[in-house]
Amino acid sequence: MSIALPQLMKDAPMTIVTYKANREVLREILPPGLDPHPEGRVVLNMWDQDYPDSSSGFASPGPVSVTYLAIEVAGHDSWTADGKISAPGRYFAGQWISDADGGGFRDYASHAAGVGSHTGETIYERDGGTLRASLMVDGAARIALAAKIGKETLGTLGGHLNYFCDRDVAGTGGREIAHVAVPFVFELYPAEVENLIFTAADGFRLLGGRPASDLAPLTPLAIDSVMYGLATWAPFQVVETWPSRN
């Protein structure tokens, strides 16, 4: 059960964690045409939006929660609007969307970019300065994140992020890489990851069918960055495509 967040965090708080993973496994998961970033990192994004007034609803009113895993890729960096911070491109490897969404965000992601998803509920629990976020799949917690968080804003970032997905080419039987541009503004708050746990399970799979545990963090845990706060982003769109495989 989610614990209601204070007014400060009402507008769909989001947590984005970048951590080191097995770079050779990342290479195996990425489709032809994309290479893992030299740092060998995975991006974990978890958000729980309980408030209907903080979203368009994607034409399906109601709360929505999302967790996704993305592999950082080489050669496709983007920059914040002030030109001070860069971010590697990201390949959608796994995405879990709550049933409460009613198909709104799920359908939008599929129709706009070809991004698939599985069913899963992301639950935020906040107790004072501690945040616990869990991805529940088939009634069990498959990803559990614990972090210390603060209330004083650190500032605001704006820019766009380059995402990529591997999708069918309609009517051809082939595959293509779709480059998706996501504009964003992010109001940052202090956060420090204390723990990140993946639970291996046969039914907990990435979009390509591999076990999601393939993207578990290295041991010992190596966190490269964490962003926690309020995210605003515009509807994403495909800006270019190129063949992946026949």
PDB file of C-alpha atoms in Angstrom:
ATOM      1  CA  MET A   1       0.000   0.000   0.000  1.00  0.00           C
ATOM      2  CA  SER A   2       1.382   3.403  -0.986  1.00  0.00           C
ATOM      3  CA  ILE A   3       1.972   6.020   1.692  1.00  0.00           C
ATOM      4  CA  ALA A   4       0.638   9.419   0.590  1.00  0.00           C
ATOM      5  CA  LEU A   5       3.423  11.866  -0.162  1.00  0.00           C
ATOM      6  CA  PRO A   6       3.402  15.404   1.248  1.00  0.00           C
ATOM      7  CA  GLN A   7       2.202  18.303  -0.890  1.00  0.00           C
ATOM      8  CA  LEU A   8       5.777  19.062  -1.898  1.00  0.00           C
ATOM      9  CA  MET A   9       5.996  15.763  -3.776  1.00  0.00           C
ATOM     10  CA  LYS A  10       2.454  15.651  -5.100  1.00  0.00           C
ATOM     11  CA  ASP A  11       3.197  15.951  -8.797  1.00  0.00           C
ATOM     12  CA  ALA A  12       4.353  12.475  -9.786  1.00  0.00           C
ATOM     13  CA  PRO A  13       7.745  12.044  -8.110  1.00  0.00           C
ATOM     14  CA  MET A  14      10.242  10.108 -10.210  1.00  0.00           C
ATOM     15  CA  THR A  15      13.457   8.305  -9.248  1.00  0.00           C
ATOM     16  CA  ILE A  16      16.154   7.618 -11.856  1.00  0.00           C
ATOM     17  CA  VAL A  17      19.172   5.544 -10.858  1.00  0.00           C
ATOM     18  CA  THR A  18      22.170   4.755 -13.049  1.00  0.00           C
ATOM     19  CA  TYR A  19      24.278   1.770 -11.998  1.00  0.00           C
ATOM     20  CA  LYS A  20      27.051  -0.464 -13.306  1.00  0.00           C
ATOM     21  CA  ALA A  21      26.076  -3.822 -14.828  1.00  0.00           C
ATOM     22  CA  ASN A  22      27.783  -6.601 -16.791  1.00  0.00           C
ATOM     23  CA  ARG A  23      28.871  -4.878 -20.010  1.00  0.00           C
ATOM     24  CA  GLU A  24      29.185  -8.130 -21.988  1.00  0.00           C
ATOM     25  CA  VAL A  25      25.604  -9.051 -21.094  1.00  0.00           C
ATOM     26  CA  LEU A  26      24.484  -5.562 -22.132  1.00  0.00           C
ATOM     27  CA  ARG A  27      26.136  -6.152 -25.507  1.00  0.00           C
ATOM     28  CA  GLU A  28      24.229  -9.422 -25.917  1.00  0.00           C
ATOM     29  CA  ILE A  29      20.874  -7.754 -25.177  1.00  0.00           C
ATOM     30  CA  LEU A  30      21.313  -4.741 -27.458  1.00  0.00           C
ATOM     31  CA  PRO A  31      20.084  -5.199 -31.033  1.00  0.00           C
ATOM     32  CA  PRO A  32      22.426  -4.814 -34.029  1.00  0.00           C
ATOM     33  CA  GLY A  33      23.104  -1.135 -34.643  1.00  0.00           C
ATOM     34  CA  LEU A  34      23.533  -0.180 -30.980  1.00  0.00           C
ATOM     35  CA  ASP A  35      26.599  -0.644 -28.783  1.00  0.00           C
ATOM     36  CA  PRO A  36      26.835  -0.394 -24.991  1.00  0.00           C
ATOM     37  CA  HIS A  37      28.322   2.769 -23.551  1.00  0.00           C
ATOM     38  CA  PRO A  38      31.942   2.213 -22.395  1.00  0.00           C
ATOM     39  CA  GLU A  39      30.863   2.730 -18.761  1.00  0.00           C
ATOM     40  CA  GLY A  40      28.565  -0.343 -18.915  1.00  0.00           C
ATOM     41  CA  ARG A  41      25.563   1.219 -17.190  1.00  0.00           C
ATOM     42  CA  VAL A  42      21.845   0.573 -16.835  1.00  0.00           C
ATOM     43  CA  VAL A  43      19.193   3.199 -16.077  1.00  0.00           C
ATOM     44  CA  LEU A  44      16.381   2.302 -13.680  1.00  0.00           C
ATOM     45  CA  ASN A  45      13.404   4.686 -13.737  1.00  0.00           C
ATOM     46  CA  MET A  46      10.545   4.260 -11.238  1.00  0.00           C
ATOM     47  CA  TRP A  47       7.528   6.527 -10.798  1.00  0.00           C
ATOM     48  CA  ASP A  48       4.179   6.227  -9.089  1.00  0.00           C
ATOM     49  CA  GLN A  49       1.570   8.776 -10.145  1.00  0.00           C
ATOM     50  CA  ASP A  50      -1.404   8.585  -7.810  1.00  0.00           C
ATOM     51  CA  TYR A  51      -2.806  12.005  -8.672  1.00  0.00           C
ATOM     52  CA  PRO A  52      -4.949  12.486 -11.803  1.00  0.00           C
ATOM     53  CA  ASP A  53      -4.308  16.248 -11.847  1.00  0.00           C
ATOM     54  CA  SER A  54      -0.597  15.717 -12.501  1.00  0.00           C
ATOM     55  CA  SER A  55      -1.004  14.129 -15.935  1.00  0.00           C
ATOM     56  CA  SER A  56      -3.032  14.269 -19.118  1.00  0.00           C
ATOM     57  CA  GLY A  57      -3.976  10.653 -18.412  1.00  0.00           C
ATOM     58  CA  PHE A  58      -3.099   9.750 -22.011  1.00  0.00           C
ATOM     59  CA  ALA A  59      -6.840   9.722 -22.754  1.00  0.00           C
ATOM     60  CA  SER A  60      -7.440   7.082 -20.089  1.00  0.00           C
ATOM     61  CA  PRO A  61      -8.117   8.843 -16.769  1.00  0.00           C
ATOM     62  CA  GLY A  62      -6.718   7.262 -13.649  1.00  0.00           C
ATOM     63  CA  PRO A  63      -3.474   6.712 -11.765  1.00  0.00           C
ATOM     64  CA  VAL A  64      -0.484   5.076 -13.453  1.00  0.00           C
ATOM     65  CA  SER A  65       2.830   3.699 -12.256  1.00  0.00           C
ATOM     66  CA  VAL A  66       5.798   2.780 -14.401  1.00  0.00           C
ATOM     67  CA  THR A  67       9.184   1.133 -14.007  1.00  0.00           C
ATOM     68  CA  TYR A  68      11.574   0.705 -16.894  1.00  0.00           C
ATOM     69  CA  LEU A  69      15.124  -0.514 -17.446  1.00  0.00           C
ATOM     70  CA  ALA A  70      17.249   1.045 -20.170  1.00  0.00           C
ATOM     71  CA  ILE A  71      20.774   0.254 -21.333  1.00  0.00           C
ATOM     72  CA  GLU A  72      23.037   3.231 -21.965  1.00  0.00           C
ATOM     73  CA  VAL A  73      24.390   3.203 -25.525  1.00  0.00           C
ATOM     74  CA  ALA A  74      27.456   4.730 -27.153  1.00  0.00           C
ATOM     75  CA  GLY A  75      27.499   7.557 -29.678  1.00  0.00           C
ATOM     76  CA  HIS A  76      24.077   9.095 -28.997  1.00  0.00           C
ATOM     77  CA  ASP A  77      24.617  11.551 -26.127  1.00  0.00           C
ATOM     78  CA  SER A  78      22.197  14.406 -25.487  1.00  0.00           C
ATOM     79  CA  TRP A  79      22.668  17.603 -23.451  1.00  0.00           C
ATOM     80  CA  THR A  80      20.761  19.648 -20.935  1.00  0.00           C
ATOM     81  CA  ALA A  81      19.479  22.977 -22.258  1.00  0.00           C
ATOM     82  CA  ASP A  82      22.338  24.901 -20.605  1.00  0.00           C
ATOM     83  CA  GLY A  83      24.918  22.666 -22.298  1.00  0.00           C
ATOM     84  CA  LYS A  84      26.538  21.701 -18.998  1.00  0.00           C
ATOM     85  CA  ILE A  85      25.453  18.073 -18.548  1.00  0.00           C
ATOM     86  CA  SER A  86      25.398  15.270 -21.096  1.00  0.00           C
ATOM     87  CA  ALA A  87      23.550  11.958 -20.924  1.00  0.00           C
ATOM     88  CA  PRO A  88      24.169   8.841 -23.041  1.00  0.00           C
ATOM     89  CA  GLY A  89      21.381   7.492 -25.228  1.00  0.00           C
ATOM     90  CA  ARG A  90      19.203   4.796 -23.691  1.00  0.00           C
ATOM     91  CA  TYR A  91      17.758   1.582 -25.125  1.00  0.00           C
ATOM     92  CA  PHE A  92      14.382   0.442 -23.756  1.00  0.00           C
ATOM     93  CA  ALA A  93      15.090  -3.080 -22.454  1.00  0.00           C
ATOM     94  CA  GLY A  94      12.134  -3.650 -20.125  1.00  0.00           C
ATOM     95  CA  GLN A  95       9.039  -1.733 -19.070  1.00  0.00           C
ATOM     96  CA  TRP A  96       6.287  -2.502 -16.553  1.00  0.00           C
ATOM     97  CA  ILE A  97       3.060  -0.469 -16.403  1.00  0.00           C
ATOM     98  CA  SER A  98       0.273  -0.787 -13.834  1.00  0.00           C
ATOM     99  CA  ASP A  99      -3.160  -2.159 -14.743  1.00  0.00           C
ATOM    100  CA  ALA A 100      -4.669   1.001 -13.223  1.00  0.00           C
ATOM    101  CA  ASP A 101      -3.373   2.843 -16.289  1.00  0.00           C
ATOM    102  CA  GLY A 102      -6.321   1.434 -18.228  1.00  0.00           C
ATOM    103  CA  GLY A 103      -4.168   1.194 -21.339  1.00  0.00           C
ATOM    104  CA  GLY A 104      -3.598   4.929 -21.738  1.00  0.00           C
ATOM    105  CA  PHE A 105       0.168   5.200 -21.317  1.00  0.00           C
ATOM    106  CA  ARG A 106       0.741   1.635 -22.468  1.00  0.00           C
ATOM    107  CA  ASP A 107      -1.103   2.258 -25.758  1.00  0.00           C
ATOM    108  CA  TYR A 108       0.549   5.634 -26.280  1.00  0.00           C
ATOM    109  CA  ALA A 109       4.055   4.177 -25.865  1.00  0.00           C
ATOM    110  CA  SER A 110       3.231   1.361 -28.248  1.00  0.00           C
ATOM    111  CA  HIS A 111       1.584   3.482 -30.961  1.00  0.00           C
ATOM    112  CA  ALA A 112       3.979   6.435 -30.771  1.00  0.00           C
ATOM    113  CA  ALA A 113       7.257   4.562 -30.682  1.00  0.00           C
ATOM    114  CA  GLY A 114       6.709   0.807 -30.695  1.00  0.00           C
ATOM    115  CA  VAL A 115       7.763   0.488 -27.048  1.00  0.00           C
ATOM    116  CA  GLY A 116       6.311  -2.673 -25.532  1.00  0.00           C
ATOM    117  CA  SER A 117       5.570  -3.356 -21.878  1.00  0.00           C
ATOM    118  CA  HIS A 118       4.615  -5.927 -19.280  1.00  0.00           C
ATOM    119  CA  THR A 119       2.173  -5.578 -16.390  1.00  0.00           C
ATOM    120  CA  GLY A 120       3.604  -4.496 -13.059  1.00  0.00           C
ATOM    121  CA  GLU A 121       2.835  -2.021 -10.296  1.00  0.00           C
ATOM    122  CA  THR A 122       5.381   0.451  -8.950  1.00  0.00           C
ATOM    123  CA  ILE A 123       4.737   1.382  -5.319  1.00  0.00           C
ATOM    124  CA  TYR A 124       6.277   4.347  -3.519  1.00  0.00           C
ATOM    125  CA  GLU A 125       6.479   4.376   0.269  1.00  0.00           C
ATOM    126  CA  ARG A 126       7.917   7.422   2.029  1.00  0.00           C
ATOM    127  CA  ASP A 127       8.703   7.467   5.730  1.00  0.00           C
ATOM    128  CA  GLY A 128      10.320  10.731   6.776  1.00  0.00           C
ATOM    129  CA  GLY A 129      13.571  10.964   4.849  1.00  0.00           C
ATOM    130  CA  THR A 130      13.458   7.390   3.536  1.00  0.00           C
ATOM    131  CA  LEU A 131      11.983   6.386   0.192  1.00  0.00           C
ATOM    132  CA  ARG A 132      11.240   2.789  -0.717  1.00  0.00           C
ATOM    133  CA  ALA A 133      10.146   2.033  -4.251  1.00  0.00           C
ATOM    134  CA  SER A 134       9.112  -1.466  -5.305  1.00  0.00           C
ATOM    135  CA  LEU A 135       8.178  -3.027  -8.627  1.00  0.00           C
ATOM    136  CA  MET A 136       5.515  -5.686  -8.024  1.00  0.00           C
ATOM    137  CA  VAL A 137       5.089  -8.356 -10.720  1.00  0.00           C
ATOM    138  CA  ASP A 138       2.792 -11.347 -10.203  1.00  0.00           C
ATOM    139  CA  GLY A 139       2.303 -10.342  -6.581  1.00  0.00           C
ATOM    140  CA  ALA A 140       5.996 -10.260  -5.651  1.00  0.00           C
ATOM    141  CA  ALA A 141       8.560  -7.477  -5.377  1.00  0.00           C
ATOM    142  CA  ARG A 142      10.989  -7.939  -8.300  1.00  0.00           C
ATOM    143  CA  ILE A 143      12.957  -4.705  -7.852  1.00  0.00           C
ATOM    144  CA  ALA A 144      13.333  -2.972  -4.477  1.00  0.00           C
ATOM    145  CA  LEU A 145      15.017   0.409  -4.109  1.00  0.00           C
ATOM    146  CA  ALA A 146      15.786   2.200  -0.844  1.00  0.00           C
ATOM    147  CA  ALA A 147      17.083   5.774  -0.738  1.00  0.00           C
ATOM    148  CA  LYS A 148      17.538   8.691   1.611  1.00  0.00           C
ATOM    149  CA  ILE A 149      15.765  11.809   0.280  1.00  0.00           C
ATOM    150  CA  GLY A 150      15.601  15.478   1.202  1.00  0.00           C
ATOM    151  CA  LYS A 151      13.020  18.252   0.938  1.00  0.00           C
ATOM    152  CA  GLU A 152      15.096  21.212  -0.246  1.00  0.00           C
ATOM    153  CA  THR A 153      15.209  21.665  -4.000  1.00  0.00           C
ATOM    154  CA  LEU A 154      18.620  21.450  -5.665  1.00  0.00           C
ATOM    155  CA  GLY A 155      17.531  23.234  -8.837  1.00  0.00           C
ATOM    156  CA  THR A 156      15.942  22.405 -12.175  1.00  0.00           C
ATOM    157  CA  LEU A 157      17.305  20.666 -15.271  1.00  0.00           C
ATOM    158  CA  GLY A 158      15.838  20.869 -18.748  1.00  0.00           C
ATOM    159  CA  GLY A 159      16.738  19.259 -22.039  1.00  0.00           C
ATOM    160  CA  HIS A 160      15.941  16.151 -24.026  1.00  0.00           C
ATOM    161  CA  LEU A 161      16.966  12.507 -23.862  1.00  0.00           C
ATOM    162  CA  ASN A 162      17.674  10.117 -26.727  1.00  0.00           C
ATOM    163  CA  TYR A 163      15.908   6.782 -26.359  1.00  0.00           C
ATOM    164  CA  PHE A 164      15.915   3.816 -28.718  1.00  0.00           C
ATOM    165  CA  CYS A 165      13.722   0.770 -29.216  1.00  0.00           C
ATOM    166  CA  ASP A 166      13.841  -2.258 -31.500  1.00  0.00           C
ATOM    167  CA  ARG A 167      10.495  -2.687 -33.252  1.00  0.00           C
ATOM    168  CA  ASP A 168       8.747  -4.510 -36.107  1.00  0.00           C
ATOM    169  CA  VAL A 169       8.575  -2.910 -39.534  1.00  0.00           C
ATOM    170  CA  ALA A 170       4.909  -3.155 -40.487  1.00  0.00           C
ATOM    171  CA  GLY A 171       4.192  -5.568 -43.326  1.00  0.00           C
ATOM    172  CA  THR A 172       7.815  -6.613 -43.922  1.00  0.00           C
ATOM    173  CA  GLY A 173       8.716  -9.045 -41.172  1.00  0.00           C
ATOM    174  CA  GLY A 174      11.861  -7.005 -40.565  1.00  0.00           C
ATOM    175  CA  ARG A 175      13.058  -5.025 -37.578  1.00  0.00           C
ATOM    176  CA  GLU A 176      14.258  -1.456 -37.140  1.00  0.00           C
ATOM    177  CA  ILE A 177      15.789   0.804 -34.519  1.00  0.00           C
ATOM    178  CA  ALA A 178      13.585   3.792 -33.667  1.00  0.00           C
ATOM    179  CA  HIS A 179      15.211   6.893 -32.203  1.00  0.00           C
ATOM    180  CA  VAL A 180      12.809   8.565 -29.775  1.00  0.00           C
ATOM    181  CA  ALA A 181      13.350  12.133 -28.512  1.00  0.00           C
ATOM    182  CA  VAL A 182      11.929  12.897 -25.039  1.00  0.00           C
ATOM    183  CA  PRO A 183      11.909  16.571 -23.914  1.00  0.00           C
ATOM    184  CA  PHE A 184      11.942  17.007 -20.139  1.00  0.00           C
ATOM    185  CA  VAL A 185      12.148  19.400 -17.190  1.00  0.00           C
ATOM    186  CA  PHE A 186      13.215  17.913 -13.851  1.00  0.00           C
ATOM    187  CA  GLU A 187      13.049  19.608 -10.447  1.00  0.00           C
ATOM    188  CA  LEU A 188      15.749  17.931  -8.367  1.00  0.00           C
ATOM    189  CA  TYR A 189      15.736  17.008  -4.666  1.00  0.00           C
ATOM    190  CA  PRO A 190      18.541  15.373  -2.640  1.00  0.00           C
ATOM    191  CA  ALA A 191      18.728  11.579  -2.847  1.00  0.00           C
ATOM    192  CA  GLU A 192      21.244   8.887  -1.999  1.00  0.00           C
ATOM    193  CA  VAL A 193      20.673   5.213  -2.830  1.00  0.00           C
ATOM    194  CA  GLU A 194      21.104   2.858   0.117  1.00  0.00           C
ATOM    195  CA  ASN A 195      20.188  -0.421  -1.548  1.00  0.00           C
ATOM    196  CA  LEU A 196      18.965  -1.856  -4.841  1.00  0.00           C
ATOM    197  CA  ILE A 197      17.825  -5.471  -5.065  1.00  0.00           C
ATOM    198  CA  PHE A 198      16.632  -7.573  -8.009  1.00  0.00           C
ATOM    199  CA  THR A 199      14.711 -10.791  -7.379  1.00  0.00           C
ATOM    200  CA  ALA A 200      15.275 -13.413 -10.084  1.00  0.00           C
ATOM    201  CA  ALA A 201      12.098 -15.120 -11.281  1.00  0.00           C
ATOM    202  CA  ASP A 202      11.276 -17.035 -14.459  1.00  0.00           C
ATOM    203  CA  GLY A 203       8.254 -14.854 -15.193  1.00  0.00           C
ATOM    204  CA  PHE A 204      10.129 -11.582 -14.729  1.00  0.00           C
ATOM    205  CA  ARG A 205      11.356 -10.939 -18.265  1.00  0.00           C
ATOM    206  CA  LEU A 206      12.727  -8.120 -20.394  1.00  0.00           C
ATOM    207  CA  LEU A 207      10.939  -7.096 -23.579  1.00  0.00           C
ATOM    208  CA  GLY A 208      13.165  -9.372 -25.664  1.00  0.00           C
ATOM    209  CA  GLY A 209      12.418 -12.389 -23.464  1.00  0.00           C
ATOM    210  CA  ARG A 210      15.633 -12.577 -21.443  1.00  0.00           C
ATOM    211  CA  PRO A 211      15.438 -12.679 -17.621  1.00  0.00           C
ATOM    212  CA  ALA A 212      15.234  -9.181 -16.172  1.00  0.00           C
ATOM    213  CA  SER A 213      17.870 -10.284 -13.666  1.00  0.00           C
ATOM    214  CA  ASP A 214      20.383 -10.036 -16.547  1.00  0.00           C
ATOM    215  CA  LEU A 215      20.282  -6.293 -15.878  1.00  0.00           C
ATOM    216  CA  ALA A 216      20.838  -6.597 -12.134  1.00  0.00           C
ATOM    217  CA  PRO A 217      23.578  -4.358 -10.708  1.00  0.00           C
ATOM    218  CA  LEU A 218      27.083  -5.626 -10.158  1.00  0.00           C
ATOM    219  CA  THR A 219      28.188  -6.753  -6.714  1.00  0.00           C
ATOM    220  CA  PRO A 220      29.264  -4.710  -4.843  1.00  0.00           C
ATOM    221  CA  LEU A 221      26.624  -2.197  -5.843  1.00  0.00           C
ATOM    222  CA  ALA A 222      28.088   0.631  -7.953  1.00  0.00           C
ATOM    223  CA  ILE A 223      25.690   3.595  -8.279  1.00  0.00           C
ATOM    224  CA  ASP A 224      26.877   6.252 -10.724  1.00  0.00           C
ATOM    225  CA  SER A 225      24.022   8.740 -10.336  1.00  0.00           C
ATOM    226  CA  VAL A 226      20.577   9.262  -8.835  1.00  0.00           C
ATOM    227  CA  MET A 227      17.922  11.840  -9.710  1.00  0.00           C
ATOM    228  CA  TYR A 228      14.855  12.242  -7.528  1.00  0.00           C
ATOM    229  CA  GLY A 229      12.150  14.845  -7.882  1.00  0.00           C
ATOM    230  CA  LEU A 230       9.352  16.156 -10.044  1.00  0.00           C
ATOM    231  CA  ALA A 231       9.445  15.344 -13.737  1.00  0.00           C
ATOM    232  CA  THR A 232       7.572  17.073 -16.527  1.00  0.00           C
ATOM    233  CA  TRP A 233       7.949  15.699 -20.026  1.00  0.00           C
ATOM    234  CA  ALA A 234       6.277  16.243 -23.370  1.00  0.00           C
ATOM    235  CA  PRO A 235       4.866  13.427 -25.517  1.00  0.00           C
ATOM    236  CA  PHE A 236       7.760  11.701 -27.224  1.00  0.00           C
ATOM    237  CA  GLN A 237       8.009  10.999 -30.919  1.00  0.00           C
ATOM    238  CA  VAL A 238      10.185   9.011 -33.313  1.00  0.00           C
ATOM    239  CA  VAL A 239      12.671  11.272 -35.094  1.00  0.00           C
ATOM    240  CA  GLU A 240      14.478   8.686 -37.230  1.00  0.00           C
ATOM    241  CA  THR A 241      14.717   4.944 -37.893  1.00  0.00           C
ATOM    242  CA  TRP A 242      17.238   2.568 -39.426  1.00  0.00           C
ATOM    243  CA  PRO A 243      17.244  -1.178 -40.157  1.00  0.00           C
ATOM    244  CA  SER A 244      18.145  -3.472 -37.292  1.00  0.00           C
ATOM    245  CA  ARG A 245      17.779  -6.970 -38.756  1.00  0.00           C
ATOM    246  CA  ASN A 246      15.898  -8.666 -41.577  1.00  0.00           C
TER     247      ASN A 246
END
